[in-house]
Amino acid sequence: MAQKLNIILITSPELSDFRKRLKNLESRDGQALFTTLYRSWCHNAVSLVTLCLLAQAYEHASNLLALFGELEITLQLLVQIDKLVQLIESPVFTSLRLQLLEPDRHPYLFKCLYGLLMILPQSSAFVSLSRRLGAVGSMGVQQTPQRASGAEP
């Protein structure tokens, strides 16, 4: 059930405003919404990671992925992770992909995505995610120096 609700949450255009509320974890409304959904989503590991990624709770998602090492990695789990990688490439996760350009601000996002990569066997989802992460690294984003506040451009 959590899987189906997760797919509906991610793919339904009608839930765009709902997803925006979920991304605002600084507000009480966003926190309450996240907590409410969390109680249902926690029955499926990949759905829960997806919810955390959508809510930009990257540190928590990273901690959850670390626990995947204790799970039995079944074909069903791998298929769900494959679908998550496909969803990450969808318009709903555009802001997540753009946050890859700011690794200093979102270190746990990188840890999450690399965690997913390490779980996946070498498949089309592996190649897709690997290319995405490689594209960010090849741009030299991680070596981009931060400008001092008073420095001239």
Backbone as ProteinMPNN parsed JSONL, in Angstrom:
{"seq_chain_A": "MAQKLNIILITSPELSDFRKRLKNLESRDGQALFTTLYRSWCHNAVSLVTLCLLAQAYEHASNLLALFGELEITLQLLVQIDKLVQLIESPVFTSLRLQLLEPDRHPYLFKCLYGLLMILPQSSAFVSLSRRLGAVGSMGVQQTPQRASGAEP", "coords_chain_A": {"N_chain_A": [[0.821, -1.193, 0.0], [1.93, 1.265, 0.812], [3.784, 1.638, -1.215], [2.16, 2.122, -3.471], [0.804, 4.453, -2.71], [2.996, 6.108, -2.522], [3.902, 6.269, -5.209], [1.684, 7.559, -6.31], [1.799, 9.997, -4.903], [4.204, 11.042, -5.913], [3.865, 11.133, -8.712], [1.404, 12.295, -9.461], [0.034, 15.114, -10.93], [-1.875, 16.677, -9.694], [-1.165, 16.746, -7.056], [0.796, 18.578, -6.653], [0.889, 20.988, -5.063], [0.676, 19.834, -2.569], [3.08, 18.4, -2.439], [4.826, 20.573, -2.389], [4.217, 21.67, 0.111], [5.171, 19.634, 1.69], [7.905, 19.801, 1.27], [8.619, 21.913, 2.831], [9.898, 21.721, 5.568], [10.552, 23.379, 7.634], [8.338, 24.667, 8.504], [5.493, 24.322, 10.684], [3.322, 23.082, 9.532], [4.482, 21.663, 7.376], [6.137, 19.92, 8.827], [4.226, 18.477, 10.306], [2.802, 17.266, 8.246], [4.827, 15.68, 7.065], [5.426, 13.969, 9.236], [2.975, 12.657, 9.559], [2.687, 11.299, 7.076], [4.978, 9.768, 7.227], [4.441, 7.792, 9.115], [2.862, 5.981, 7.71], [4.385, 5.444, 5.411], [6.636, 4.214, 6.447], [6.411, 1.516, 6.408], [7.446, 0.502, 4.156], [10.596, 0.319, 2.945], [11.909, 1.588, 0.694], [9.967, 3.37, -0.19], [9.882, 5.025, 2.024], [12.45, 6.186, 1.976], [12.166, 7.57, -0.415], [10.152, 9.407, 0.308], [11.601, 10.891, 2.19], [13.578, 11.989, 0.508], [11.97, 13.562, -1.142], [11.001, 15.372, 0.74], [13.279, 16.653, 1.315], [14.817, 15.756, 3.414], [17.548, 14.869, 3.747], [19.664, 13.935, 5.367], [18.397, 12.157, 7.103], [17.419, 10.319, 5.238], [19.836, 9.317, 4.328], [20.749, 8.051, 6.651], [18.795, 6.065, 6.839], [19.348, 4.593, 4.509], [21.811, 3.533, 5.211], [21.014, 1.556, 6.908], [20.048, -0.318, 5.175], [21.923, -2.221, 4.659], [21.489, -4.133, 6.533], [19.198, -5.313, 5.736], [17.539, -7.899, 3.855], [18.474, -8.065, 0.615], [16.357, -8.151, -1.794], [14.959, -9.18, -4.979], [12.616, -7.746, -5.396], [13.058, -5.472, -3.783], [15.25, -4.355, -5.129], [14.036, -3.747, -7.574], [12.27, -1.763, -6.731], [14.098, 0.213, -5.931], [15.248, 0.727, -8.393], [13.04, 1.892, -9.686], [12.836, 4.169, -8.103], [15.19, 5.526, -8.815], [14.544, 6.096, -11.47], [12.426, 7.844, -10.977], [13.811, 9.924, -9.755], [14.932, 11.1, -11.927], [12.798, 12.408, -12.983], [10.575, 15.281, -13.543], [9.576, 16.063, -11.004], [11.649, 15.828, -9.208], [13.457, 17.798, -9.913], [14.478, 19.973, -8.416], [15.995, 18.609, -6.507], [17.987, 17.488, -8.14], [19.216, 19.84, -9.025], [20.238, 20.723, -6.631], [22.449, 19.175, -6.393], [24.453, 20.653, -7.437], [25.403, 22.107, -5.391], [27.28, 20.902, -3.363], [28.43, 21.397, -0.848], [26.38, 22.462, 0.648], [24.545, 20.406, 0.645], [25.511, 17.784, 1.601], [24.563, 15.303, 2.49], [22.748, 14.574, 0.589], [24.341, 13.765, -1.549], [25.516, 11.568, -0.295], [23.276, 9.924, 0.04], [22.512, 9.393, -2.652], [24.814, 8.152, -3.635], [24.756, 5.988, -1.907], [22.443, 4.639, -2.8], [23.42, 3.961, -5.296], [25.44, 2.154, -4.609], [23.974, 0.017, -3.664], [22.512, -0.875, -5.839], [22.646, -3.317, -8.47], [24.784, -3.521, -11.38], [23.034, -2.024, -13.67], [20.557, -0.576, -15.872], [19.495, 1.484, -14.316], [21.557, 1.858, -12.498], [23.574, 2.77, -14.234], [22.379, 5.152, -15.144], [22.131, 6.706, -12.756], [24.8, 6.754, -11.983], [25.947, 8.163, -14.102], [24.677, 10.624, -13.756], [25.709, 11.462, -11.257], [28.387, 11.446, -11.945], [28.449, 13.454, -13.868], [28.088, 15.755, -12.372], [30.383, 15.684, -10.779], [32.354, 15.827, -12.771], [32.126, 18.395, -13.628], [33.568, 19.842, -11.929], [32.418, 20.857, -9.685], [32.708, 20.193, -7.008], [35.171, 21.198, -6.433], [34.894, 23.888, -6.581], [35.719, 27.009, -5.451], [34.578, 28.834, -2.586], [33.414, 32.119, -2.641], [34.689, 34.851, -0.845], [32.839, 36.983, 1.357], [33.34, 39.712, 0.976], [34.776, 39.797, -1.319], [35.732, 40.663, -4.663], [34.077, 40.014, -7.821]], "CA_chain_A": [[0.0, 0.0, 0.0], [2.811, 2.435, 0.874], [4.368, 1.805, -2.554], [1.172, 2.727, -4.363], [0.616, 5.837, -2.269], [4.23, 6.807, -2.866], [3.866, 6.547, -6.655], [0.648, 8.575, -6.515], [2.335, 11.263, -4.388], [5.282, 11.535, -6.773], [3.523, 11.286, -10.132], [0.144, 12.995, -9.735], [0.158, 16.573, -11.036], [-2.821, 17.302, -8.767], [-0.569, 16.806, -5.724], [1.933, 19.5, -6.701], [0.877, 21.848, -3.877], [0.919, 18.933, -1.441], [4.528, 18.145, -2.433], [5.478, 21.817, -1.957], [4.045, 21.745, 1.567], [6.034, 18.607, 2.27], [9.295, 20.264, 1.184], [8.832, 22.996, 3.79], [9.979, 21.115, 6.897], [10.755, 24.41, 8.646], [7.024, 25.087, 8.997], [4.756, 23.305, 11.455], [2.488, 22.358, 8.581], [5.35, 20.714, 6.682], [6.553, 18.899, 9.791], [3.066, 17.635, 10.617], [2.525, 16.473, 7.051], [5.893, 14.683, 6.962], [5.241, 12.997, 10.317], [1.783, 11.861, 9.258], [3.007, 10.386, 5.975], [6.057, 8.88, 7.68], [3.831, 6.654, 9.825], [2.395, 5.011, 6.709], [5.465, 5.12, 4.476], [7.697, 3.446, 7.106], [6.185, 0.082, 6.184], [8.178, 0.132, 2.942], [11.884, 1.018, 3.066], [12.206, 2.459, -0.45], [8.983, 4.458, -0.155], [10.291, 5.945, 3.08], [13.589, 6.951, 1.455], [11.6, 8.481, -1.411], [9.495, 10.477, 1.06], [12.665, 11.74, 2.751], [14.18, 12.754, -0.59], [10.993, 14.562, -1.558], [10.924, 16.38, 1.8], [14.642, 17.171, 1.448], [15.366, 15.271, 4.683], [18.618, 14.052, 3.179], [20.44, 13.255, 6.405], [17.607, 11.007, 7.554], [17.427, 9.342, 4.137], [21.162, 8.705, 4.352], [20.759, 7.127, 7.788], [17.958, 4.92, 6.471], [20.072, 3.781, 3.527], [22.857, 2.795, 5.923], [20.362, 0.38, 7.486], [19.744, -1.279, 4.115], [22.903, -3.294, 4.756], [20.939, -5.145, 7.428], [18.03, -5.912, 5.084], [17.769, -8.86, 2.781], [18.308, -7.361, -0.657], [15.576, -9.026, -2.667], [14.678, -8.659, -6.316], [11.566, -6.732, -5.243], [13.695, -4.261, -3.265], [16.052, -3.783, -6.219], [13.098, -3.166, -8.551], [11.783, -0.512, -6.145], [15.19, 1.194, -6.008], [15.328, 1.062, -9.815], [11.955, 2.848, -9.951], [13.194, 5.422, -7.433], [16.179, 6.208, -9.661], [13.793, 6.646, -12.603], [11.678, 8.997, -10.474], [14.765, 11.012, -9.512], [15.143, 11.742, -13.227], [11.546, 13.039, -13.41], [10.465, 16.705, -13.193], [9.291, 16.272, -9.582], [12.91, 15.903, -8.472], [14.366, 18.771, -10.529], [15.181, 20.738, -7.373], [17.0, 17.703, -5.94], [19.113, 17.401, -9.081], [19.911, 21.126, -9.001], [20.97, 20.811, -5.367], [23.732, 18.492, -6.588], [25.429, 21.683, -7.783], [25.841, 22.721, -4.134], [27.618, 19.776, -2.48], [28.719, 21.851, 0.515], [25.093, 22.688, 1.329], [23.735, 19.182, 0.643], [26.408, 16.619, 1.58], [23.832, 14.057, 2.696], [22.125, 14.219, -0.686], [25.342, 12.962, -2.255], [25.663, 10.297, 0.412], [22.079, 9.134, -0.306], [22.547, 8.928, -4.035], [25.885, 7.159, -3.732], [24.261, 4.803, -1.202], [21.579, 3.927, -3.75], [24.297, 3.427, -6.339], [26.164, 0.998, -4.074], [23.027, -1.087, -3.481], [22.069, -1.362, -7.15], [23.567, -4.046, -9.35], [25.039, -2.731, -12.585], [21.841, -2.097, -14.506], [20.3, 0.721, -16.504], [19.328, 2.472, -13.246], [22.91, 2.108, -12.0], [24.257, 3.597, -15.237], [21.74, 6.467, -15.136], [22.516, 7.428, -11.544], [26.251, 6.93, -12.043], [26.199, 9.266, -15.046], [24.213, 11.87, -13.126], [26.699, 11.837, -10.249], [29.631, 11.719, -12.662], [28.323, 14.749, -14.545], [28.305, 16.794, -11.368], [31.794, 15.633, -10.415], [33.202, 16.233, -13.892], [32.023, 19.844, -13.79], [34.446, 20.483, -10.959], [31.599, 21.534, -8.688], [33.219, 19.96, -5.663], [36.38, 21.983, -6.248], [34.577, 25.296, -6.761], [35.981, 27.748, -4.21], [33.549, 29.762, -2.125], [33.875, 33.505, -2.643], [34.574, 35.575, 0.425], [31.712, 37.916, 1.272], [33.75, 41.03, 0.502], [35.631, 39.649, -2.503], [35.178, 41.129, -5.93], [33.884, 38.918, -8.78]], "C_chain_A": [[0.869, 1.264, 0.0], [3.441, 2.707, -0.486], [3.409, 2.531, -3.478], [0.926, 4.186, -3.992], [1.826, 6.69, -2.631], [4.242, 7.199, -4.343], [2.835, 7.632, -6.963], [1.163, 9.945, -6.071], [3.351, 11.869, -5.346], [4.791, 11.893, -8.172], [2.262, 12.091, -10.424], [0.334, 14.506, -9.789], [-0.749, 17.305, -10.041], [-2.226, 17.477, -7.367], [0.648, 17.732, -5.657], [2.006, 20.388, -5.456], [1.167, 21.049, -2.609], [2.418, 18.651, -1.307], [5.294, 19.389, -1.984], [5.373, 21.988, -0.445], [4.995, 20.782, 2.266], [7.499, 19.037, 2.277], [9.625, 21.327, 2.223], [8.842, 22.444, 5.218], [10.257, 22.13, 8.004], [9.421, 24.864, 9.24], [6.37, 23.949, 9.785], [3.895, 22.452, 10.536], [3.31, 21.289, 7.854], [5.798, 19.584, 7.586], [5.419, 17.933, 10.1], [2.737, 16.721, 9.443], [3.55, 15.348, 6.898], [5.703, 13.581, 8.007], [4.055, 12.083, 10.048], [2.065, 10.848, 8.155], [4.045, 9.348, 6.402], [5.484, 7.618, 8.329], [3.319, 5.587, 8.861], [3.522, 4.54, 5.808], [6.516, 4.205, 5.117], [7.515, 1.941, 6.952], [6.852, -0.41, 4.906], [9.45, 0.982, 2.885], [12.145, 2.001, 1.925], [11.214, 3.623, -0.514], [9.366, 5.495, 0.892], [11.486, 6.794, 2.643], [13.1, 7.972, 0.432], [10.927, 9.671, -0.731], [10.534, 11.44, 1.636], [13.339, 12.578, 1.671], [13.245, 13.865, -1.047], [10.919, 15.707, -0.547], [12.273, 17.047, 2.063], [15.23, 16.871, 2.825], [16.505, 14.308, 4.343], [19.437, 13.315, 4.234], [19.695, 12.016, 6.898], [17.571, 9.921, 6.478], [18.757, 8.598, 4.1], [21.274, 7.688, 5.487], [19.924, 5.885, 7.501], [18.689, 4.002, 5.495], [21.2, 2.988, 4.174], [22.288, 1.517, 6.541], [20.02, -0.68, 6.442], [20.726, -2.446, 4.133], [22.433, -4.43, 5.644], [19.726, -5.849, 6.824], [18.459, -7.0, 4.114], [17.481, -8.125, 1.476], [17.65, -8.325, -1.636], [15.418, -8.387, -4.043], [13.626, -7.557, -6.237], [12.153, -5.407, -4.737], [14.513, -3.574, -4.354], [15.173, -3.134, -7.281], [12.564, -1.832, -8.022], [12.855, 0.579, -6.202], [15.373, 1.655, -7.448], [14.265, 2.099, -10.167], [12.241, 4.199, -9.295], [14.195, 6.206, -8.267], [15.496, 6.812, -10.884], [13.02, 7.889, -12.171], [12.59, 10.19, -10.211], [15.054, 11.769, -10.804], [13.889, 12.456, -13.736], [11.502, 14.503, -12.972], [10.222, 16.972, -11.705], [10.574, 16.472, -8.778], [13.926, 16.849, -9.125], [15.147, 19.537, -9.469], [16.254, 19.883, -6.705], [18.221, 17.644, -6.847], [19.899, 18.708, -9.112], [20.704, 21.311, -7.708], [22.296, 20.055, -5.431], [24.836, 19.482, -6.961], [25.975, 22.399, -6.548], [26.206, 21.638, -3.113], [27.925, 20.193, -1.042], [27.441, 22.062, 1.319], [24.284, 21.41, 1.489], [24.606, 17.925, 0.635], [25.663, 15.294, 1.739], [23.055, 13.635, 1.457], [23.084, 13.35, -1.492], [25.481, 11.589, -1.615], [24.482, 9.375, 0.101], [22.193, 8.538, -1.7], [23.667, 7.921, -4.261], [25.505, 5.879, -2.997], [23.356, 3.973, -2.091], [22.418, 3.25, -4.824], [25.009, 2.162, -5.859], [25.256, -0.214, -3.875], [22.647, -1.712, -4.814], [23.11, -2.256, -7.82], [23.797, -3.186, -10.594], [23.917, -2.998, -13.583], [21.656, -0.74, -15.162], [20.116, 1.815, -15.452], [20.688, 2.847, -12.657], [23.637, 3.062, -12.94], [23.703, 5.021, -15.22], [22.19, 7.295, -13.934], [24.014, 7.712, -11.528], [26.62, 8.083, -12.979], [25.809, 10.608, -14.446], [25.258, 12.35, -12.118], [28.042, 12.164, -10.889], [29.607, 13.069, -13.352], [28.579, 15.89, -13.571], [29.776, 16.843, -10.993], [32.696, 16.137, -11.521], [33.153, 17.736, -14.143], [32.947, 20.57, -12.827], [33.696, 21.2, -9.862], [32.197, 21.367, -7.301], [34.493, 20.748, -5.396], [36.124, 23.48, -6.396], [34.811, 26.04, -5.456], [34.814, 28.667, -3.87], [34.147, 31.16, -2.111], [33.703, 34.109, -1.266], [33.503, 36.641, 0.272], [32.111, 39.29, 0.744], [34.578, 40.978, -0.765], [34.927, 40.155, -3.743], [35.042, 39.956, -6.884], [35.024, 38.766, -9.75]], "O_chain_A": [[0.582, 2.219, -0.723], [3.616, 3.863, -0.872], [3.806, 3.453, -4.19], [0.849, 5.05, -4.866], [1.686, 7.855, -3.002], [4.559, 8.339, -4.681], [3.085, 8.518, -7.78], [0.985, 10.937, -6.777], [3.354, 13.08, -5.565], [5.263, 12.868, -8.756], [2.078, 12.532, -11.559], [0.749, 15.113, -8.802], [-0.435, 18.41, -9.601], [-2.732, 18.274, -6.577], [1.433, 17.668, -4.711], [3.074, 20.525, -4.859], [1.827, 21.538, -1.692], [2.96, 18.661, -0.202], [6.297, 19.279, -1.279], [6.333, 22.403, 0.204], [5.551, 21.099, 3.317], [8.248, 18.68, 3.186], [10.799, 21.609, 2.465], [7.905, 22.674, 5.983], [10.204, 21.786, 9.184], [9.382, 25.386, 10.354], [6.663, 22.773, 9.569], [3.757, 21.246, 10.74], [2.876, 20.144, 7.734], [5.837, 18.426, 7.171], [5.621, 16.72, 10.15], [2.429, 15.544, 9.63], [3.186, 14.202, 6.633], [5.809, 12.396, 7.69], [4.126, 10.877, 10.281], [1.721, 9.673, 8.285], [3.988, 8.192, 5.983], [5.987, 6.515, 8.113], [3.349, 4.4, 9.187], [3.601, 3.357, 5.478], [7.219, 3.49, 4.401], [8.397, 1.173, 7.336], [6.825, -1.604, 4.608], [9.385, 2.207, 2.79], [12.561, 3.133, 2.172], [11.595, 4.742, -0.859], [9.198, 6.695, 0.679], [11.524, 7.994, 2.916], [13.568, 9.111, 0.416], [11.114, 10.814, -1.149], [10.363, 12.657, 1.574], [13.64, 13.751, 1.895], [13.687, 14.984, -1.31], [10.79, 16.87, -0.928], [12.386, 17.907, 2.937], [16.043, 17.638, 3.34], [16.435, 13.109, 4.612], [19.857, 12.18, 4.007], [20.293, 10.957, 7.087], [17.681, 8.734, 6.786], [18.794, 7.389, 3.868], [21.823, 6.601, 5.306], [20.305, 4.777, 7.879], [18.653, 2.78, 5.637], [21.511, 1.883, 3.729], [22.995, 0.519, 6.68], [19.733, -1.824, 6.795], [20.398, -3.54, 3.673], [22.914, -5.557, 5.529], [19.278, -6.87, 7.345], [19.589, -7.015, 3.624], [16.377, -7.625, 1.264], [18.301, -9.191, -2.222], [15.708, -7.206, -4.235], [13.731, -6.547, -6.932], [11.776, -4.34, -5.22], [14.474, -2.35, -4.485], [15.525, -2.089, -7.827], [12.422, -0.876, -8.785], [12.55, 1.736, -6.491], [15.623, 2.833, -7.7], [14.552, 3.072, -10.864], [11.927, 5.247, -9.859], [14.063, 7.421, -8.412], [15.831, 7.924, -11.292], [12.962, 8.874, -12.907], [12.192, 11.336, -10.419], [15.385, 12.954, -10.769], [13.918, 13.05, -14.814], [12.296, 14.924, -12.13], [10.631, 18.018, -11.2], [10.584, 17.199, -7.785], [15.129, 16.709, -8.905], [16.354, 19.73, -9.611], [17.323, 20.394, -6.372], [19.355, 17.738, -6.379], [21.125, 18.685, -9.216], [21.732, 21.988, -7.702], [23.173, 20.281, -4.597], [26.02, 19.177, -6.815], [26.902, 23.202, -6.65], [25.513, 21.477, -2.108], [27.7, 19.416, -0.114], [27.427, 21.862, 2.534], [23.428, 21.327, 2.37], [24.455, 17.082, -0.25], [26.082, 14.277, 1.187], [22.738, 12.456, 1.298], [22.688, 12.326, -2.049], [25.554, 10.574, -2.307], [24.67, 8.173, -0.082], [21.997, 7.34, -1.899], [23.491, 6.948, -4.994], [25.893, 4.79, -3.422], [23.478, 2.749, -2.139], [22.157, 2.111, -5.209], [25.162, 1.208, -6.621], [25.726, -1.351, -3.915], [22.48, -2.927, -4.914], [24.309, -1.986, -7.747], [23.067, -2.222, -10.822], [23.863, -4.039, -14.239], [22.501, 0.145, -15.023], [20.534, 2.953, -15.667], [20.94, 4.013, -12.354], [24.242, 4.04, -12.5], [24.465, 5.986, -15.276], [22.584, 8.452, -14.084], [24.444, 8.786, -11.108], [27.506, 8.881, -12.671], [26.516, 11.603, -14.606], [25.643, 13.519, -12.132], [28.754, 13.057, -10.428], [30.627, 13.756, -13.416], [29.22, 16.88, -13.923], [30.357, 17.924, -10.898], [33.695, 16.803, -11.252], [34.038, 18.287, -14.797], [33.091, 21.79, -12.907], [34.258, 22.056, -9.178], [32.189, 22.305, -6.505], [34.859, 20.945, -4.237], [37.07, 24.266, -6.338], [34.167, 25.735, -4.452], [34.15, 29.205, -4.756], [35.26, 31.36, -1.624], [32.686, 33.897, -0.605], [33.284, 37.148, -0.829], [31.293, 39.966, 0.121], [35.04, 42.015, -1.242], [33.703, 40.088, -3.862], [35.802, 38.993, -6.783], [34.991, 37.885, -10.608]]}, "name": "protein", "num_of_chains": 1, "seq": "MAQKLNIILITSPELSDFRKRLKNLESRDGQALFTTLYRSWCHNAVSLVTLCLLAQAYEHASNLLALFGELEITLQLLVQIDKLVQLIESPVFTSLRLQLLEPDRHPYLFKCLYGLLMILPQSSAFVSLSRRLGAVGSMGVQQTPQRASGAEP"}
